XYZ file of C-alpha atoms in Angstrom:
698
model
C 45.879 93.810 -28.654
C 45.238 92.759 -25.047
C 42.191 90.561 -24.619
C 40.491 89.243 -21.475
C 38.737 85.866 -21.480
C 34.954 86.167 -21.505
C 32.726 84.047 -19.269
C 31.918 81.899 -22.267
C 35.581 81.283 -23.021
C 36.189 80.450 -19.375
C 33.297 78.013 -19.624
C 34.784 76.488 -22.754
C 38.305 76.073 -21.335
C 37.584 75.593 -17.642
C 35.082 72.801 -17.992
C 36.457 70.919 -20.958
C 37.373 67.875 -18.857
C 33.947 67.750 -17.236
C 32.268 68.157 -20.603
C 34.435 65.381 -22.017
C 33.345 63.048 -19.247
C 29.717 63.879 -19.956
C 30.211 63.388 -23.664
C 31.731 59.963 -23.034
C 28.404 59.081 -21.459
C 26.564 60.341 -24.534
C 25.505 63.701 -23.080
C 25.519 66.639 -25.471
C 25.639 70.357 -24.582
C 23.273 72.705 -26.349
C 24.741 75.517 -28.435
C 22.000 77.952 -27.423
C 21.581 77.353 -23.667
C 24.406 76.214 -21.398
C 26.019 76.815 -18.003
C 29.163 78.940 -17.778
C 32.057 78.618 -15.329
C 30.104 80.598 -12.713
C 27.157 78.187 -13.026
C 25.048 80.866 -14.695
C 22.732 79.752 -17.460
C 23.629 81.538 -20.695
C 21.401 81.839 -23.731
C 22.140 82.710 -27.361
C 19.794 84.822 -29.465
C 19.213 84.427 -33.177
C 19.101 87.289 -35.669
C 15.421 87.933 -34.848
C 16.281 88.286 -31.125
C 14.679 84.945 -30.318
C 16.046 82.875 -27.460
C 14.816 80.113 -25.198
C 12.897 81.928 -22.469
C 12.967 81.236 -18.722
C 10.126 78.877 -17.816
C 11.030 78.606 -14.131
C 8.293 81.008 -12.989
C 5.610 78.345 -13.484
C 3.748 77.020 -10.484
C 2.824 77.996 -6.942
C 4.430 81.319 -5.934
C 6.505 81.227 -9.138
C 8.382 78.208 -7.737
C 9.895 80.344 -4.976
C 7.990 78.766 -2.049
C 6.961 75.224 -1.200
C 3.293 74.302 -1.165
C 2.090 74.721 2.436
C 0.984 71.879 4.672
C -2.421 72.957 5.990
C -3.800 71.796 9.343
C -7.049 69.805 9.397
C -9.979 71.718 10.908
C -12.854 69.382 9.927
C -13.167 65.640 9.266
C -15.849 63.632 7.473
C -16.486 59.927 6.891
C -18.590 58.582 3.991
C -22.270 57.727 4.313
C -24.456 55.684 1.967
C -26.032 57.599 -0.889
C -25.302 61.144 -2.000
C -22.564 62.907 -0.008
C -22.602 66.159 -2.010
C -24.538 68.406 0.366
C -22.804 67.341 3.592
C -19.348 67.842 2.066
C -20.452 71.189 0.621
C -21.819 72.271 4.026
C -18.453 71.520 5.608
C -16.614 73.392 2.832
C -18.875 76.400 3.421
C -18.309 76.230 7.165
C -14.523 76.223 6.785
C -14.832 79.007 4.185
C -16.355 81.209 6.895
C -13.398 80.796 9.257
C -11.001 83.700 9.721
C -7.885 83.191 7.581
C -4.499 83.291 9.288
C -1.694 85.706 8.396
C -0.838 83.571 5.354
C -4.409 83.499 4.063
C -5.042 79.901 5.195
C -8.353 78.823 6.717
C -7.844 75.077 7.049
C -8.155 71.632 5.520
C -11.169 69.326 5.349
C -10.154 65.683 5.661
C -12.315 63.122 3.894
C -11.499 59.813 5.535
C -10.908 56.687 3.502
C -13.950 55.258 1.741
C -16.267 55.885 -1.206
C -18.350 59.069 -1.363
C -21.105 59.277 -3.965
C -21.199 62.767 -5.487
C -24.469 63.443 -7.317
C -23.810 67.149 -7.833
C -20.818 69.519 -7.888
C -18.554 70.463 -4.977
C -17.525 74.131 -5.011
C -14.652 75.787 -3.141
C -15.132 79.528 -3.519
C -13.087 80.905 -0.620
C -9.335 81.374 -0.400
C -7.302 79.251 1.984
C -9.487 76.116 1.895
C -8.013 72.655 1.239
C -10.010 69.528 0.379
C -7.943 66.494 1.341
C -8.456 62.754 1.163
C -6.559 59.766 2.503
C -5.059 58.690 -0.847
C -5.696 58.391 -4.573
C -5.419 54.657 -5.266
C -8.342 52.321 -6.020
C -8.591 50.627 -2.602
C -11.403 52.340 -0.704
C -10.169 50.807 2.529
C -7.210 53.170 2.653
C -7.990 55.807 0.004
C -10.671 58.427 -0.587
C -12.812 57.864 -3.686
C -15.294 60.453 -4.925
C -17.756 58.628 -7.182
C -19.330 61.035 -9.669
C -22.772 59.496 -10.044
C -25.453 60.422 -12.569
C -25.619 63.181 -15.165
C -27.506 65.996 -13.438
C -26.884 68.675 -14.491
C -25.783 67.443 -17.895
C -21.987 67.104 -18.316
C -21.252 68.782 -14.987
C -17.946 69.135 -13.168
C -17.280 67.110 -10.015
C -15.188 69.790 -8.267
C -15.036 73.498 -9.078
C -12.686 75.872 -7.273
C -11.926 79.600 -7.404
C -13.804 82.821 -8.045
C -15.716 80.953 -10.756
C -18.052 82.878 -13.056
C -17.195 86.439 -11.986
C -13.443 85.955 -11.856
C -11.230 88.081 -14.079
C -7.764 89.600 -14.002
C -7.836 92.032 -16.898
C -9.885 94.850 -15.357
C -8.189 98.269 -15.262
C -7.818 100.391 -12.133
C -9.110 103.839 -13.023
C -6.514 106.437 -13.963
C -3.534 104.092 -14.347
C -3.321 103.523 -18.107
C 0.056 104.205 -19.716
C 1.483 103.364 -23.139
C 4.460 101.044 -23.413
C 6.979 103.200 -25.261
C 9.785 100.685 -25.869
C 10.667 100.523 -29.564
C 11.220 96.783 -29.323
C 11.445 94.279 -26.451
C 12.368 90.665 -27.154
C 10.530 87.725 -25.625
C 12.220 86.671 -22.395
C 12.795 90.258 -21.180
C 11.507 91.722 -17.923
C 12.113 95.442 -18.525
C 9.902 97.813 -20.512
C 9.786 101.570 -21.011
C 6.469 103.251 -20.267
C 5.073 106.704 -20.861
C 3.852 107.516 -17.333
C 5.969 105.694 -14.732
C 4.586 108.037 -12.044
C 1.377 105.981 -12.055
C 3.176 102.960 -10.617
C 5.002 101.707 -7.532
C 7.054 98.654 -6.659
C 4.706 95.810 -5.742
C 1.863 96.912 -8.012
C 0.064 94.142 -9.849
C -0.206 95.201 -13.467
C -1.478 94.018 -16.809
C 0.510 94.469 -20.005
C -2.046 94.430 -22.791
C -1.337 94.251 -26.509
C -4.163 94.569 -28.993
C -4.047 92.460 -32.139
C -3.949 95.213 -34.750
C -4.079 94.727 -38.514
C -0.352 95.532 -38.769
C 0.609 93.069 -36.040
C -1.550 90.328 -37.543
C -0.064 90.964 -40.994
C 3.426 90.504 -39.522
C 2.525 86.941 -38.471
C 0.840 86.061 -41.763
C -2.604 86.702 -40.227
C -2.211 83.442 -38.360
C -1.404 81.233 -41.373
C -4.894 79.750 -41.229
C -4.795 77.991 -44.594
C -8.207 77.758 -46.221
C -9.948 79.278 -43.187
C -10.594 82.982 -42.658
C -7.538 84.888 -41.383
C -7.367 86.060 -37.798
C -9.141 89.366 -37.273
C -8.167 92.412 -35.169
C -9.258 91.953 -31.573
C -9.222 88.148 -31.732
C -5.593 87.531 -30.715
C -5.060 90.100 -27.954
C -2.248 89.353 -25.495
C -2.392 89.831 -21.711
C 0.415 89.406 -19.169
C -0.324 89.581 -15.435
C 2.805 90.737 -13.617
C 4.096 92.436 -10.455
C 6.507 95.391 -10.611
C 9.859 94.783 -8.940
C 11.342 98.209 -9.768
C 10.176 101.584 -11.075
C 12.770 104.006 -12.469
C 11.231 107.448 -12.862
C 14.363 108.916 -14.452
C 14.482 106.690 -17.515
C 10.845 105.609 -17.513
C 11.597 101.910 -17.135
C 9.785 99.353 -15.003
C 10.900 95.806 -14.277
C 8.487 92.878 -14.104
C 8.722 89.862 -11.811
C 8.215 87.489 -14.771
C 9.366 87.945 -18.390
C 7.065 88.715 -21.277
C 6.742 85.767 -23.628
C 6.330 87.422 -27.029
C 8.092 90.328 -28.717
C 6.859 93.894 -28.311
C 7.267 95.886 -31.525
C 5.963 99.437 -31.386
C 6.035 99.792 -35.162
C 3.134 97.320 -35.278
C 1.170 98.045 -32.116
C 1.617 100.134 -28.956
C 0.896 97.955 -25.905
C -0.505 99.406 -22.708
C 0.194 98.874 -19.034
C -2.205 99.498 -16.179
C -2.779 98.569 -12.562
C -4.986 95.562 -12.073
C -8.421 95.985 -10.554
C -8.611 92.342 -9.558
C -12.017 90.704 -9.588
C -12.734 87.740 -7.334
C -9.474 85.804 -7.678
C -9.016 83.131 -4.988
C -5.704 81.948 -3.547
C -4.292 79.071 -1.505
C -6.926 76.550 -2.521
C -5.641 72.989 -2.489
C -7.075 69.629 -3.562
C -5.082 66.670 -2.271
C -4.985 62.873 -2.026
C -8.251 62.086 -3.806
C -9.462 59.652 -6.435
C -12.313 60.947 -8.604
C -14.129 58.253 -10.581
C -16.901 59.321 -12.945
C -19.545 56.658 -13.477
C -20.396 56.102 -17.149
C -22.274 53.764 -19.444
C -19.176 52.827 -21.412
C -15.891 54.003 -22.848
C -17.408 55.865 -25.803
C -20.383 57.424 -23.974
C -20.792 61.044 -22.912
C -23.942 61.144 -20.749
C -21.929 61.714 -17.596
C -19.818 64.319 -15.814
C -17.481 66.189 -18.154
C -14.544 67.201 -15.923
C -13.088 65.897 -12.700
C -11.786 69.335 -11.575
C -12.179 72.856 -12.960
C -10.170 75.804 -11.624
C -11.498 79.229 -12.574
C -10.283 82.491 -11.086
C -7.337 81.193 -9.050
C -3.778 82.157 -8.183
C -1.214 80.299 -6.060
C -3.275 77.122 -5.821
C -2.406 73.444 -6.147
C -3.495 69.891 -6.891
C -1.424 67.150 -5.284
C -1.798 63.375 -5.642
C -5.196 63.446 -7.336
C -6.361 60.807 -9.824
C -9.287 61.370 -12.167
C -10.932 58.736 -14.358
C -13.574 58.651 -17.092
C -13.936 62.399 -17.685
C -14.926 63.315 -21.239
C -12.890 66.525 -21.429
C -10.264 66.902 -18.695
C -8.998 65.561 -15.429
C -8.203 69.223 -14.702
C -9.026 72.269 -16.789
C -8.414 75.855 -15.794
C -9.199 79.389 -16.946
C -8.276 82.792 -15.477
C -5.551 80.975 -13.562
C -1.989 81.841 -12.646
C 0.803 80.261 -10.613
C -0.882 76.874 -10.168
C 0.988 73.623 -9.481
C -0.471 70.258 -10.494
C 1.843 67.570 -9.123
C 1.781 63.792 -8.849
C -1.624 63.655 -10.525
C -3.152 61.174 -12.973
C -5.745 61.753 -15.680
C -6.616 58.271 -16.896
C -9.018 56.458 -19.212
C -11.353 59.207 -20.404
C -14.770 58.048 -21.576
C -16.068 59.892 -24.629
C -16.153 59.810 -28.381
C -12.665 60.047 -29.838
C -13.405 63.371 -31.493
C -12.768 67.113 -31.305
C -13.183 68.918 -27.989
C -12.656 65.769 -25.957
C -9.915 63.965 -24.009
C -7.699 66.934 -23.060
C -6.409 65.234 -19.912
C -4.305 68.104 -18.490
C -5.493 71.347 -20.059
C -5.211 75.096 -19.698
C -7.724 77.513 -21.166
C -7.936 81.269 -21.663
C -6.001 83.679 -19.436
C -3.884 80.941 -17.875
C -0.354 81.976 -16.884
C 2.677 80.279 -15.372
C 1.138 76.860 -14.719
C 3.242 73.831 -13.748
C 2.265 70.208 -14.342
C 4.912 67.920 -12.861
C 5.164 64.167 -12.310
C 1.781 63.574 -13.921
C 0.379 60.666 -15.912
C -2.176 60.627 -18.732
C -3.708 57.858 -20.797
C -5.932 57.499 -23.859
C -5.984 61.232 -24.473
C -6.408 63.094 -27.739
C -4.443 66.121 -26.536
C -3.144 64.846 -23.211
C -0.996 67.901 -22.381
C -2.511 70.913 -24.130
C -2.987 74.673 -24.210
C -6.466 75.461 -25.481
C -6.682 79.119 -24.539
C -5.220 81.064 -27.495
C -3.049 84.184 -27.122
C -3.944 84.865 -23.482
C -2.077 81.689 -22.437
C 1.660 81.700 -21.686
C 4.322 80.229 -19.446
C 2.983 76.659 -19.238
C 5.257 73.769 -18.209
C 4.599 70.036 -18.498
C 7.508 68.376 -16.701
C 8.661 64.831 -15.958
C 5.375 63.265 -17.028
C 4.137 60.340 -19.082
C 1.336 59.882 -21.574
C 0.189 56.443 -22.705
C -1.887 55.331 -25.698
C -2.420 58.811 -27.186
C -4.842 59.321 -30.052
C -3.460 62.698 -31.132
C -0.817 65.321 -30.312
C 0.076 67.136 -27.143
C 0.488 70.713 -28.302
C -0.355 74.344 -28.291
C -3.776 73.772 -29.748
C -4.756 77.070 -31.295
C -4.066 80.728 -31.941
C -0.735 81.885 -30.606
C -0.215 80.180 -27.244
C 3.182 81.362 -25.972
C 6.069 79.882 -24.015
C 5.119 76.266 -23.467
C 7.727 73.799 -22.278
C 7.443 70.032 -22.715
C 10.315 68.836 -20.522
C 11.121 65.156 -20.001
C 7.783 63.962 -21.343
C 7.587 60.287 -22.279
C 5.044 58.874 -24.727
C 4.321 55.131 -24.741
C 2.124 52.750 -26.758
C 0.744 55.445 -29.079
C -2.379 55.069 -31.209
C -1.181 57.758 -33.635
C 2.018 58.786 -35.404
C 2.395 62.473 -34.492
C 2.650 62.887 -30.723
C 3.902 66.437 -30.093
C 3.490 69.631 -32.111
C 4.860 73.154 -31.800
C 3.634 74.197 -35.194
C 0.984 75.691 -37.416
C -2.390 73.949 -37.314
C -3.500 75.942 -40.356
C -7.173 75.430 -41.080
C -7.645 72.761 -38.417
C -10.546 73.544 -36.084
C -11.705 77.128 -36.541
C -8.615 78.691 -38.097
C -6.263 77.423 -35.396
C -3.253 78.686 -37.378
C -0.039 79.238 -35.444
C -0.733 77.322 -32.255
C 2.597 77.824 -30.465
C 5.435 80.314 -30.360
C 8.593 80.666 -28.223
C 7.958 77.099 -27.067
C 10.318 74.191 -26.369
C 10.388 70.409 -26.462
C 13.292 69.325 -24.221
C 14.437 65.726 -23.760
C 11.083 64.354 -24.923
C 11.059 60.581 -25.429
C 8.914 58.538 -27.805
C 9.334 55.562 -30.159
C 11.518 56.206 -33.200
C 8.551 55.673 -35.518
C 6.637 58.559 -33.945
C 7.067 62.225 -34.746
C 7.569 65.630 -33.174
C 6.823 68.622 -35.424
C 8.762 71.836 -34.765
C 8.015 74.815 -37.012
C 9.121 78.451 -36.973
C 6.489 81.190 -36.718
C 7.249 84.518 -38.470
C 10.113 86.357 -36.706
C 9.840 83.914 -33.788
C 11.037 80.428 -33.016
C 10.085 77.058 -31.543
C 12.709 74.577 -30.371
C 13.382 70.857 -29.961
C 16.504 69.953 -27.972
C 17.705 66.360 -27.472
C 14.376 64.722 -28.279
C 13.906 61.091 -29.230
C 11.651 60.007 -32.059
C 11.537 61.561 -35.512
C 11.912 65.327 -35.117
C 11.333 67.570 -38.133
C 9.488 70.554 -39.529
C 7.185 68.362 -41.612
C 3.726 69.107 -40.238
C 0.184 68.969 -41.568
C 0.720 72.490 -42.982
C 3.947 73.488 -44.697
C 5.975 76.062 -42.738
C 9.691 76.685 -42.082
C 11.382 74.221 -39.775
C 12.050 75.428 -36.242
C 15.294 75.032 -34.308
C 16.173 71.350 -33.885
C 19.322 70.256 -32.068
C 20.886 67.027 -30.765
C 17.994 64.758 -31.686
C 18.413 61.274 -30.251
C 21.075 62.440 -27.758
C 21.129 62.810 -23.996
C 21.327 66.520 -23.067
C 24.055 67.815 -20.789
C 21.231 69.640 -18.960
C 18.774 66.780 -18.313
C 15.823 69.020 -17.381
C 15.565 72.605 -18.608
C 12.879 73.560 -16.082
C 14.788 72.166 -13.118
C 18.028 73.867 -14.151
C 16.340 77.195 -14.853
C 14.618 77.167 -11.467
C 17.800 76.208 -9.603
C 19.749 78.898 -11.463
C 17.214 81.624 -10.665
C 16.839 80.673 -7.004
C 20.623 80.615 -6.584
C 21.556 83.676 -8.640
C 18.436 85.753 -9.095
C 16.953 86.682 -12.450
C 19.626 87.662 -14.985
C 19.705 91.103 -16.514
C 17.958 91.607 -19.844
C 19.920 91.236 -23.054
C 20.406 94.067 -25.543
C 18.394 93.704 -28.733
C 18.643 94.576 -32.420
C 22.431 94.114 -32.433
C 23.747 95.500 -35.710
C 27.239 95.755 -37.190
C 28.057 97.587 -40.430
C 31.339 98.600 -42.059
C 31.915 102.190 -43.120
C 35.401 102.614 -44.554
C 37.975 101.791 -41.879
C 35.453 101.538 -39.044
C 32.753 99.213 -37.831
C 29.595 100.890 -36.623
C 27.995 98.825 -33.852
C 24.543 99.612 -32.446
C 21.941 97.968 -30.211
C 18.846 98.653 -28.118
C 19.396 99.120 -24.390
C 16.678 96.981 -22.793
C 17.785 96.379 -19.188
C 17.571 98.792 -16.284
C 20.075 96.995 -14.032
C 23.080 96.303 -16.253
C 26.534 97.285 -15.001
C 27.844 97.531 -18.561
C 28.132 95.820 -21.922
C 30.793 93.461 -23.198
C 31.488 93.006 -26.907
C 33.220 89.776 -27.869
C 35.121 88.886 -31.027
C 35.871 85.591 -32.744
C 37.843 84.679 -35.856
C 36.441 81.174 -36.220
C 32.824 81.646 -35.096
C 33.361 79.227 -32.205
C 35.837 80.615 -29.658
C 35.120 84.152 -28.460
C 37.279 86.623 -26.521
C 36.401 89.885 -24.818
C 37.083 92.821 -27.103
C 35.799 95.850 -25.208
C 33.781 96.657 -22.084
C 31.379 99.594 -22.349
C 29.409 101.554 -19.727
C 25.764 100.897 -18.924
C 23.059 102.571 -21.033
C 25.277 102.868 -24.132
C 23.606 102.092 -27.458
C 26.437 102.472 -29.999
C 30.177 101.989 -30.461
C 32.586 102.649 -33.328
C 35.402 100.126 -33.705
C 38.456 100.786 -35.923
C 38.933 97.894 -38.337
C 42.659 98.010 -37.515
C 41.875 96.495 -34.104
C 40.809 93.269 -35.807
C 42.707 90.648 -37.761
C 41.650 88.103 -40.347
C 39.277 88.126 -43.281
C 36.195 86.909 -41.406
C 35.284 88.395 -38.007
C 32.374 87.487 -35.732
C 31.006 89.883 -33.103
C 28.427 89.509 -30.366
C 27.641 91.179 -27.035
C 25.847 90.804 -23.730
C 24.844 92.941 -20.761
C 26.822 92.351 -17.594
C 25.583 92.662 -14.033
C 27.381 93.181 -10.746
C 24.841 91.189 -8.730
C 23.220 88.598 -11.011
C 24.145 86.483 -13.977
C 24.927 88.131 -17.335
C 22.295 88.465 -19.976
C 21.771 86.285 -22.996
C 24.160 86.784 -25.892
C 22.967 88.703 -28.901
C 23.075 86.897 -32.202
C 26.474 86.677 -33.846
C 27.122 89.265 -36.550
C 29.761 88.443 -39.151
C 31.904 90.739 -41.272
C 33.819 89.500 -44.324
C 36.574 92.001 -45.037
C 37.254 90.473 -48.463
C 33.944 91.774 -49.853
C 31.653 94.722 -49.424
C 29.177 94.328 -46.584
C 25.515 95.168 -46.434
C 25.202 98.957 -46.531
C 23.054 101.682 -48.098
C 25.251 101.522 -51.225
C 23.978 98.005 -51.964
C 20.418 98.392 -50.699
C 19.160 97.343 -54.146
C 20.569 93.862 -53.480
C 17.936 91.588 -51.929
C 17.259 87.887 -51.497
C 13.970 86.168 -50.715
C 12.328 84.269 -49.195
C 14.362 84.323 -45.987
C 14.218 81.743 -44.441
C 14.389 79.749 -47.678
C 13.292 76.146 -47.992
C 14.028 75.037 -51.577
C 14.643 78.114 -53.731
C 16.409 81.408 -53.040
C 15.777 84.300 -55.424
C 18.327 87.101 -55.916
C 17.433 90.634 -56.919
C 20.259 93.057 -57.802
C 19.251 96.038 -59.895
C 21.571 97.672 -62.453
C 24.186 94.940 -62.230
C 24.742 91.601 -63.897
C 25.602 88.705 -61.617
C 28.705 86.776 -62.570
C 29.481 84.206 -59.845
C 27.963 83.055 -56.593
C 29.115 81.266 -53.466
C 27.184 80.037 -50.449
C 29.241 79.245 -47.389
C 28.526 78.254 -43.799
C 29.511 79.967 -40.547
C 32.749 77.996 -40.424
C 33.691 79.102 -43.943
C 32.829 75.845 -45.752
C 31.709 76.470 -49.352
C 28.305 74.811 -49.869
C 27.641 75.996 -53.442
C 29.738 77.753 -56.076
C 29.347 78.645 -59.737
C 27.668 80.916 -62.228
C 24.317 82.309 -61.192
C 20.897 82.864 -62.596
C 18.370 84.788 -60.525
C 17.130 81.589 -58.881
C 19.312 79.372 -56.645
C 18.356 75.827 -55.687
C 19.199 75.428 -51.969
C 17.116 72.310 -51.329
C 20.200 70.122 -50.815
C 21.825 72.411 -48.222
C 21.254 71.366 -44.583
C 19.179 73.715 -42.392
C 21.182 76.497 -40.762
C 22.593 80.020 -41.128
C 24.569 80.746 -44.340
C 26.142 83.600 -46.287
C 25.451 84.318 -49.950
C 28.357 86.049 -51.696
C 27.942 87.333 -55.235
C 30.364 89.008 -57.594
C 29.156 91.100 -60.500
C 30.638 91.528 -63.952
C 31.397 95.149 -62.987
C 33.768 93.935 -60.279
C 31.497 94.462 -57.259
C 31.194 91.859 -54.522
C 28.346 91.747 -51.996
C 27.194 89.409 -49.236
C 23.979 88.693 -47.324
C 22.947 86.257 -44.606
C 20.086 83.841 -45.045
C 18.546 80.946 -43.151
C 17.977 77.590 -44.817
C 14.849 76.102 -43.222
């Protein structure tokens, strides 16, 4: 049989020397995200269609434009006493200027010196920048805003955006349509909708998913431990997106940014509608300032609460800003999207060391695609944290450092999605556990599953400190090439997430940087097929999948006989959803199959998970539907249920065919000594039947 090398095989063979050189330096490639020979990033799905998602859309203009340099239109110098009203008057004056074609009004320059701020400065118009001379502690050459007094109680020093009236979930009348896709995996940009005629390219839309009883049940009602389970309506999901294509013929629309959790129409039917935006402000910048909050001591709280609050903003930025002595956050934001916080410091908070305090760099509800890069935190409880529940997604903390932490950086509560901790370094900790993508169980008010589809990449901490990575139901969290002690052992027992190359240097040093470079160079890749399924029926293999993408040029099915090296088996047209393969086209006892969607103009899609067929035994089929194993994933014990048959022998073997367990079988199998991973359970009955099922050891 003639076979053509796939992109992955070309990657494997064509870059072996380069990879060897990297490996000599201690760099390790990931098995689930890597570059191919065409410098396209390739991803590998698991059997639940989970993959590492693309985080590169975080930040100003989705990372596609640089932050603008705004001309100064007003200048102030400090005066003795309270400077609040004179700065506010200047902000208001600039806010009344006519914006230019890019929506920019101008920058206010606060010259070097110390400015007492007895109240709160508010920027409530788009296109206004508040700029100082620098953020260091020397008032002779830097701009220091001194937050003085506590009136009103626990105020904010700077507030920016649409503030109290801002929202981005309101529906434009007459634009509501159901999302009709059967299933869409996290990381996809294409969905099927019932009424595509309502929409046009360029429309800003909301994809809304209600938290129904069925959906909540599928995620163990939040796994809240001793607390009350999550209730319908409490964990609703919102994605703010722009349409990049509308296909009226097949009812598909493509989004500018992926969704970050699975859509499953058997559990809930999401909706899509045009956004009736309410008071969202853009192109607001805060630059080159030092904000010092005066206090009565390190453990006091009778002072300003936050240095900066952003509320109702999009495409805004903070650059080179230092905040000290806040009780909650250097910067907190809600109803925010596409914000960049760069080269900023949130240092030495002053408060009790207790709940609801010391969240140095925080995002709250309805925050999307936020980038924190080159930042520094100290003495925080949750220094880098999502505190906004299920309406938060696409948050990146990149190339930053946190010193003397008292608790974990984390998704804090209730289904935050798609957080990336990339090249984060923790030093001099005051606690053991420093990073968590896990279940918080009954912590707080039923925090439960606090993170899903989230990644710790090349995170560095002392070897005595811990990172907890746990797997939510049908989803995944990941730790790749992290230093410290990385495990699934958290405060609440749950299956371990995906952990790879701990203690090693990754071949891709920064996931965010590589994802952004890949997308800017190649465009967004096409969406991967989902629900890849292979079953044997006599002398044929029946292969099926869900067609997700709208821009694929075709599908490629690959075959392997060792589970490692794959070759192209067949290329199929676009929009196909099934293929029948004669068994005679394959050789060997164990065959592995996977597929991806190809594209003529962008990089190929992610790979589906790898299906395996053992031709020496019967495969999973309706004839053996009474054969079941549970739980799956299994941690210590695997139970086997096979009706109307007596089990004789059992084998458990790994993907590479290594036998991990063999012998006679009772209905309970102890798998506690098997390393985490994907395995096959093969049983033979006294009647001569032989059956096999996959399971995951957590």
